[in-house]
Short mmCIF file of C-alpha atoms in Angstrom, two decimals:
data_model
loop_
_atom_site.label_atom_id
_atom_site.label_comp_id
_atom_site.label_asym_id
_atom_site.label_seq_id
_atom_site.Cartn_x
_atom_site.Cartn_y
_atom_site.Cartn_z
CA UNK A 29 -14.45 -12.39 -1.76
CA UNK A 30 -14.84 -11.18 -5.15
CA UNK A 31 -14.81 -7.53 -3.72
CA UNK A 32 -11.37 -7.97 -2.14
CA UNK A 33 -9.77 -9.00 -5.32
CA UNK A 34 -11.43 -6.04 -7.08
CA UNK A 35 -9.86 -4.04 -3.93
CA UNK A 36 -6.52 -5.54 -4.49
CA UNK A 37 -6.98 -4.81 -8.25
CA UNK A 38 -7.01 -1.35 -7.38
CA UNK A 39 -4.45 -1.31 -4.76
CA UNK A 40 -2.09 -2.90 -7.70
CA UNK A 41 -3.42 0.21 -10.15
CA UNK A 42 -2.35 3.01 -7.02
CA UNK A 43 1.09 1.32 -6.43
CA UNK A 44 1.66 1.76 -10.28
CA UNK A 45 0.36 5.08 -10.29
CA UNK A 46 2.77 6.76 -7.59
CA UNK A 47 5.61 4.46 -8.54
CA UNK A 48 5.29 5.58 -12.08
CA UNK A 49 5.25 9.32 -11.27
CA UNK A 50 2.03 10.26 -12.68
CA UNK A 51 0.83 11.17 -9.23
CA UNK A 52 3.30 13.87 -8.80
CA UNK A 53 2.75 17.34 -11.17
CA UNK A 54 5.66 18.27 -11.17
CA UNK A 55 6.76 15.33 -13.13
CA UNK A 56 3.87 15.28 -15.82
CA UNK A 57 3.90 19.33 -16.10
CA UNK A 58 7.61 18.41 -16.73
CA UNK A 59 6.96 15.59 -19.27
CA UNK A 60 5.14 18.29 -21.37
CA UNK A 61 7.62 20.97 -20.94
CA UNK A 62 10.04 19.91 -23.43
CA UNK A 63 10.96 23.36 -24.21
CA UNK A 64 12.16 23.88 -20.09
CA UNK A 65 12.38 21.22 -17.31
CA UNK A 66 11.89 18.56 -19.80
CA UNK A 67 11.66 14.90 -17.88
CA UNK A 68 10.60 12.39 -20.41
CA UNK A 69 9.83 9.06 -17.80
CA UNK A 70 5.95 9.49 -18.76
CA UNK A 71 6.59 8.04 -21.91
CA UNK A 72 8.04 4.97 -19.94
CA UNK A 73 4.84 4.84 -18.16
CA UNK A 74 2.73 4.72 -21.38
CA UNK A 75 5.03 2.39 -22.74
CA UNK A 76 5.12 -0.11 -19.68
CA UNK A 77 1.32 -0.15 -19.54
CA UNK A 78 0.29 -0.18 -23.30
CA UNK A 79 2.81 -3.35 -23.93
CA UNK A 80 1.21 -4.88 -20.40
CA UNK A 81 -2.14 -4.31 -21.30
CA UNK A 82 -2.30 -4.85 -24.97
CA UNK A 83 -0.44 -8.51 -24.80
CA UNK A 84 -2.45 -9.04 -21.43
CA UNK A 85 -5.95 -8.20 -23.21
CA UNK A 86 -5.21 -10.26 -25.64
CA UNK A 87 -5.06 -13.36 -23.78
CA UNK A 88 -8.17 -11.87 -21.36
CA UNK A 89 -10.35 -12.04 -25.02
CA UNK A 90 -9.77 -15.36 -25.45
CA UNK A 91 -12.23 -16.23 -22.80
CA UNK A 92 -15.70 -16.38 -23.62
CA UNK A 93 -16.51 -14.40 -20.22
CA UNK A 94 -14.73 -12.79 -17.20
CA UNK A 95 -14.19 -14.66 -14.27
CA UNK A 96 -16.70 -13.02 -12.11
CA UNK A 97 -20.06 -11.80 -14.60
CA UNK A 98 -21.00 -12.77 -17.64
CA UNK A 99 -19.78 -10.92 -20.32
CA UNK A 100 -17.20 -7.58 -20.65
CA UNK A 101 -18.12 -4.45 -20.78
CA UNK A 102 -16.77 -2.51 -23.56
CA UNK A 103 -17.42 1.50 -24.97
CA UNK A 104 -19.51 0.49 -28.25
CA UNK A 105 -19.43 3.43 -29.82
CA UNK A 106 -17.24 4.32 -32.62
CA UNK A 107 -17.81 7.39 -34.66
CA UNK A 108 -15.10 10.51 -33.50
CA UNK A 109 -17.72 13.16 -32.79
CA UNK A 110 -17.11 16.51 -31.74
CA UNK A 111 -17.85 15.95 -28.02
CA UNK A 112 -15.07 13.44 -28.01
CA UNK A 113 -12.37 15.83 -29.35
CA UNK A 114 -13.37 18.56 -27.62
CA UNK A 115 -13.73 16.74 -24.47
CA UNK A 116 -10.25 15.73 -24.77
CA UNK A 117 -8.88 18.94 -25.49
CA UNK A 118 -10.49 20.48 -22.76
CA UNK A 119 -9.46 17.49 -20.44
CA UNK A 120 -5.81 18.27 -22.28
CA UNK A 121 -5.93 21.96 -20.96
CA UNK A 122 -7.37 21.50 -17.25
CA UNK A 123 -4.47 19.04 -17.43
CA UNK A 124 -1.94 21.34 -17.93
CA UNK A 125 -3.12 23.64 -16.11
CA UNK A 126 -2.96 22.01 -12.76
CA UNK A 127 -0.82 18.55 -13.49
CA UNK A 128 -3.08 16.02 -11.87
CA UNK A 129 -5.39 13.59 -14.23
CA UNK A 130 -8.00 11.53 -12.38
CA UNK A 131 -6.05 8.35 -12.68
CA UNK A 132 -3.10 10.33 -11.01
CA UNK A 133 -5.25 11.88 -7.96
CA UNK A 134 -7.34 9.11 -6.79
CA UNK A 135 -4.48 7.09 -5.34
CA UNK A 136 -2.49 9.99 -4.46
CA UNK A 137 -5.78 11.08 -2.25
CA UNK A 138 -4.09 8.27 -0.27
CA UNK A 139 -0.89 10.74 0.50
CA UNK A 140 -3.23 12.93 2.73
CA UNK A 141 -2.20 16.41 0.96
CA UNK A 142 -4.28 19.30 1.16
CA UNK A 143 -3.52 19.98 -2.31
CA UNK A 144 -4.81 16.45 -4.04
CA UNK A 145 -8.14 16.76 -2.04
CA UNK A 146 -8.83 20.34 -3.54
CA UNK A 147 -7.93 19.18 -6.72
CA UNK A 148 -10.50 15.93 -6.50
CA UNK A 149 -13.41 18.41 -4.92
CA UNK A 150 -12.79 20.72 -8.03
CA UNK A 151 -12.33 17.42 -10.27
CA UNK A 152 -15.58 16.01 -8.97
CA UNK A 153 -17.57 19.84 -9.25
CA UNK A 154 -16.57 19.86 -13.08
CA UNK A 155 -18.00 16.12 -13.33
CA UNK A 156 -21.79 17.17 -11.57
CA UNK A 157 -21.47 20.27 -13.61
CA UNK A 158 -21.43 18.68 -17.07
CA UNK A 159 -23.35 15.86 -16.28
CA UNK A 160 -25.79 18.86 -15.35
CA UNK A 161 -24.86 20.73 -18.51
CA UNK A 162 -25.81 17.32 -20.36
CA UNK A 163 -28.92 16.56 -18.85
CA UNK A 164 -30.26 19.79 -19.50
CA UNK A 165 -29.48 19.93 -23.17
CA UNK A 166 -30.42 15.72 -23.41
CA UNK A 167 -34.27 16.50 -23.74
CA UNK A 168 -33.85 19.10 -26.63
CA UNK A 169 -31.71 16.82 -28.55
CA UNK A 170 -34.46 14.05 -28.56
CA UNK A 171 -37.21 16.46 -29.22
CA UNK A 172 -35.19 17.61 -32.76
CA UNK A 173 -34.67 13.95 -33.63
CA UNK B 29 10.39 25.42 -12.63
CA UNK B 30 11.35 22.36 -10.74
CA UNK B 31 13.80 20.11 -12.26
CA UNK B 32 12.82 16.46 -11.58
CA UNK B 33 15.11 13.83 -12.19
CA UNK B 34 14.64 10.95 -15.43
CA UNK B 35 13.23 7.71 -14.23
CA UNK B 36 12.88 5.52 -16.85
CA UNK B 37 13.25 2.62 -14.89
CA UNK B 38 10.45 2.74 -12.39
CA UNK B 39 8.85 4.98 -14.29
CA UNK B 40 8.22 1.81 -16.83
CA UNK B 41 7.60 -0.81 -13.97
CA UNK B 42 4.95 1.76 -12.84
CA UNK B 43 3.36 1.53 -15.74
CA UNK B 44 3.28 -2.04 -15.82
CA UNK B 45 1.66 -2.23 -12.90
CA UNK B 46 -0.98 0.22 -14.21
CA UNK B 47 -1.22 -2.26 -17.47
CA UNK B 48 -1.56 -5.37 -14.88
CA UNK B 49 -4.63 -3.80 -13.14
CA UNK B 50 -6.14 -2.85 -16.23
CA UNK B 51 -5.60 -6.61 -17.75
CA UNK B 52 -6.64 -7.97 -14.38
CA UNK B 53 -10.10 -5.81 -13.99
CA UNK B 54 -11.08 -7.06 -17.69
CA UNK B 55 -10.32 -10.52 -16.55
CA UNK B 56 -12.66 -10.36 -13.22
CA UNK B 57 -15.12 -7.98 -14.24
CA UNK B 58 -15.09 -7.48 -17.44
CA UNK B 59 -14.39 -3.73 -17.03
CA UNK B 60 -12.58 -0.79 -18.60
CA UNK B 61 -9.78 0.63 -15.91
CA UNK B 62 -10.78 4.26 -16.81
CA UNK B 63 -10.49 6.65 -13.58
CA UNK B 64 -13.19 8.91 -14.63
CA UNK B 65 -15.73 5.69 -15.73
CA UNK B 66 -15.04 4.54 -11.86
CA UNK B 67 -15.19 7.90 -10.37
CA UNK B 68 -18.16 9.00 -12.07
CA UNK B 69 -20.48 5.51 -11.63
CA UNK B 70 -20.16 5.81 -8.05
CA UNK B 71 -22.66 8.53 -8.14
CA UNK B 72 -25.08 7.30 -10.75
CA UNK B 73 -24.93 3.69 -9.58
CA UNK B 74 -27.25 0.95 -12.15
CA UNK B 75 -27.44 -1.38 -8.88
CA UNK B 76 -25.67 -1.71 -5.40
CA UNK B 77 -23.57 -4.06 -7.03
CA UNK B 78 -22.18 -1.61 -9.43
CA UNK B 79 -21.10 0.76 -6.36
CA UNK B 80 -19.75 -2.15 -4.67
CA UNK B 81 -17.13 -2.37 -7.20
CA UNK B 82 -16.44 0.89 -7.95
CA UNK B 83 -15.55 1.67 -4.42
CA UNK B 84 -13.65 -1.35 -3.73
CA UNK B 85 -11.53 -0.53 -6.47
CA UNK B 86 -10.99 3.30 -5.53
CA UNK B 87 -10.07 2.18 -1.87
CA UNK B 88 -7.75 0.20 -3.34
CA UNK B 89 -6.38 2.77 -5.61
CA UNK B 90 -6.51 5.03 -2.53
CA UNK B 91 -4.06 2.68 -0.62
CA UNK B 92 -1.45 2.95 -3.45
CA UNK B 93 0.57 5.92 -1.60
CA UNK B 94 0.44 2.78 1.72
CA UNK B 95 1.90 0.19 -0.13
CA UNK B 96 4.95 2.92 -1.12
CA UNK B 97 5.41 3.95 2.02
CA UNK B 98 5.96 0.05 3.10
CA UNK B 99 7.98 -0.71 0.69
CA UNK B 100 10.28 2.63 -0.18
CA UNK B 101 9.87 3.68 3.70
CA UNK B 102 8.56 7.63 2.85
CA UNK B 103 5.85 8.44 0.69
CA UNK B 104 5.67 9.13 -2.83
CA UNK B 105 7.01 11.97 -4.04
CA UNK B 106 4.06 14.89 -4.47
CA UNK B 107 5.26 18.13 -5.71
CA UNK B 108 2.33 20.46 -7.22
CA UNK B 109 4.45 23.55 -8.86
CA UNK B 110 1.04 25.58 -9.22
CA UNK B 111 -1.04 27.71 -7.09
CA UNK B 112 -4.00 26.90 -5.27
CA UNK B 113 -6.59 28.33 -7.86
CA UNK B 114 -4.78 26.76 -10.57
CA UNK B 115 -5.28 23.60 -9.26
CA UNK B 116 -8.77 24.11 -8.27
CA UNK B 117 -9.17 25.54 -12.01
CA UNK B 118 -7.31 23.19 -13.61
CA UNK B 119 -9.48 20.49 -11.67
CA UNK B 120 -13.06 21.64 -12.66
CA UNK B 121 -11.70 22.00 -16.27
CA UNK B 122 -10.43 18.39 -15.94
CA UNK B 123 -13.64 17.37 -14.45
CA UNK B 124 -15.58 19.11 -17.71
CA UNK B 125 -13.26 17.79 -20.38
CA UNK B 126 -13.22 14.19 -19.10
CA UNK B 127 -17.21 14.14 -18.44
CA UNK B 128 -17.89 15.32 -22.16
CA UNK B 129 -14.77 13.12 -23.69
CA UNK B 130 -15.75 9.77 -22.00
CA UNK B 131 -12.73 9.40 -20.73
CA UNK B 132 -9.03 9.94 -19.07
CA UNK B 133 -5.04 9.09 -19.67
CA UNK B 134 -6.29 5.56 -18.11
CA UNK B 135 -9.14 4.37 -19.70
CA UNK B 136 -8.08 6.30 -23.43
CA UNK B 137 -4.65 6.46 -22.80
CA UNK B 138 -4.60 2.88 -21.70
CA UNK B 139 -7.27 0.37 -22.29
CA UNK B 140 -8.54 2.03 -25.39
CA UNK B 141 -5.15 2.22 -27.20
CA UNK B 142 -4.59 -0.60 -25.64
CA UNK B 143 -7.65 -1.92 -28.16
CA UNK B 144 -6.27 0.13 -30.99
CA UNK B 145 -9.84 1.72 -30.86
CA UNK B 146 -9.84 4.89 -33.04
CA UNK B 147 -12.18 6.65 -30.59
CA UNK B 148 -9.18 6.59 -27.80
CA UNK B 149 -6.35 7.21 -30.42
CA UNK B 150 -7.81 10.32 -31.37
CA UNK B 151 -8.54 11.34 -27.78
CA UNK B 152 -5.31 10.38 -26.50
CA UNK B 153 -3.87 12.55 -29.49
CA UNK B 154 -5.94 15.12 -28.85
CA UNK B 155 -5.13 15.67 -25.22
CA UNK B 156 -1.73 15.13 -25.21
CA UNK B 157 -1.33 18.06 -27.69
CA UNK B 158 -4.03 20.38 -25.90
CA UNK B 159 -1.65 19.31 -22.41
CA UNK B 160 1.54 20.30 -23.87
CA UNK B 161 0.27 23.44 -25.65
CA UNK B 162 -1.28 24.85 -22.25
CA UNK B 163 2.14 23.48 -20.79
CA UNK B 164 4.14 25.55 -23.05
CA UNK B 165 1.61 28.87 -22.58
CA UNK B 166 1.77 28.51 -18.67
CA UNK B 167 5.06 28.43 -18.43
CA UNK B 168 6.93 30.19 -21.46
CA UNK B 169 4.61 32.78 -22.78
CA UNK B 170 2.30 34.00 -19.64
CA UNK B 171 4.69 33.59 -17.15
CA UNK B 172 7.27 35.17 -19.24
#
């Protein structure tokens, strides 16, 4: 039961994603091209969802626990390190580059195209590769601390 | 270049559906709606209940482009204006950057500056200015 409302969660996520546009490249390359094709309806989509989910979390926090487990889980750390920043500007540039985010391409895998599968294989290949990248350079790290 | 046309409208209601997910997954689960945080637990799983979620969500997320189709009667519009190595370039780079910065335009974009935390602020910033300055090269100085 539980797992079909998490399914419908999602389903509610993927219907905002390719009704907002951010499934579709041309539109976010667009957004970002203000000095050609500019289209600025991305900013409607940040808008729409940061009003939605800032008033929304606030009245989630009021509970002592979710509904289903017993506490939330939320990113605890706070300092803005360099993998951060540069993580983001290299997410920033791949983004560019080919128009798709992760958010954008996992519902539109539900479209069938050729194109959003390649760009979810090559998505997932950058994921293994730095987790591999990480793990490699974890063990040195604790051996200089 | 591909003109595409201003949609402020549903471009806003879209988002409010993203927000509504977001505010409903914190409610049941108590979880961040971050696409990369989903994406990547399914293959490093703490228990089979932690997969369990994660791919209930993504086939849900997955049956987005469905519920269109009922609904608008054609599916959503998908228009990739780059080539086939770009996107397959673009995607590994994505798949780097979001690995090493904890994080995408959902779960910083959204939930985190949705929680004013300065972590996702400065992401978000940071990304959005990489984005358009790759935007700008790609299309106005290399392609020149």
């Amino acid at each position: 039961m539980q797992l079909i409302i998490i399914y419908l969660v999602g389903v509610v996520f993927g219907t905002g994603i390719v009704v907002s546009g951010m499934a579709n490249p041309a539109k976010v390359i667009n957004f970002f091209d203000i000095a050609g094709t500019w289209d600025p309806s991305l900013a409607f989509v940040m808008g729409g969802a940061l009003i939605v989910t800032a008033v929304g979390y606030r009245m989630v926090f009021g509970r002592a626990r979710p509904l289903f487990e017993g506490r939330f889980v939320l990113p605890t750390a706070r300092n803005l390190d360099a993998r951060l920043i540069g993580g983001s500007a290299v997410f920033g540039v791949g983004w560019g580059i080919a128009g798709f985010c992760p958010g954008g391409a996992l519902p539109a895998l539900g479209t069938g195209r050729i194109e959003v599968i390649l760009f979810v294989a090559a998505l997932l290949g950058g994921i293994f590769a730095a987790k591999f990248l990480q793990n490699l350079s974890r063990p040195k790290a604790e051996a200089t601390s | 270049m591909i003109e595409t046309a201003f949609t402020p409208l549903t471009s806003a209601f879209g988002g409010a559906l993203i927000g509504l997910s977001a505010v409903l997954l914190m409610l049941t689960i108590g979880r961040v709606m971050g696409a990369t945080g989903v994406l990547a637990g399914i293959f490093a799983p703490s228990s089979w209940q932690d997969a369990s979620w994660r791919i209930a969500l993504l086939l849900g997320m997955v049956t987005g482009p469905t519920v269109y189709w009922l609904v608008a009667g054609q599916m959503p519009e998908i228009t990739v204006p780059v080539s086939t190595p770009m996107l397959l370039i673009g995607g590994f780079i994505v798949g780097i950057g979001v690995t090493y910065g904890s994080g995408c335009t959902s779960g910083h974009g959204v939930c985190g500056m949705a929680r004013l935390s300065p972590r996702s602020i400065a992401a978000t910033l940071t990304f959005m200015a990489t984005t358009a300055v790759t935007v700008y090269l790609v299309r106005h100085v290399f392609a020149g």
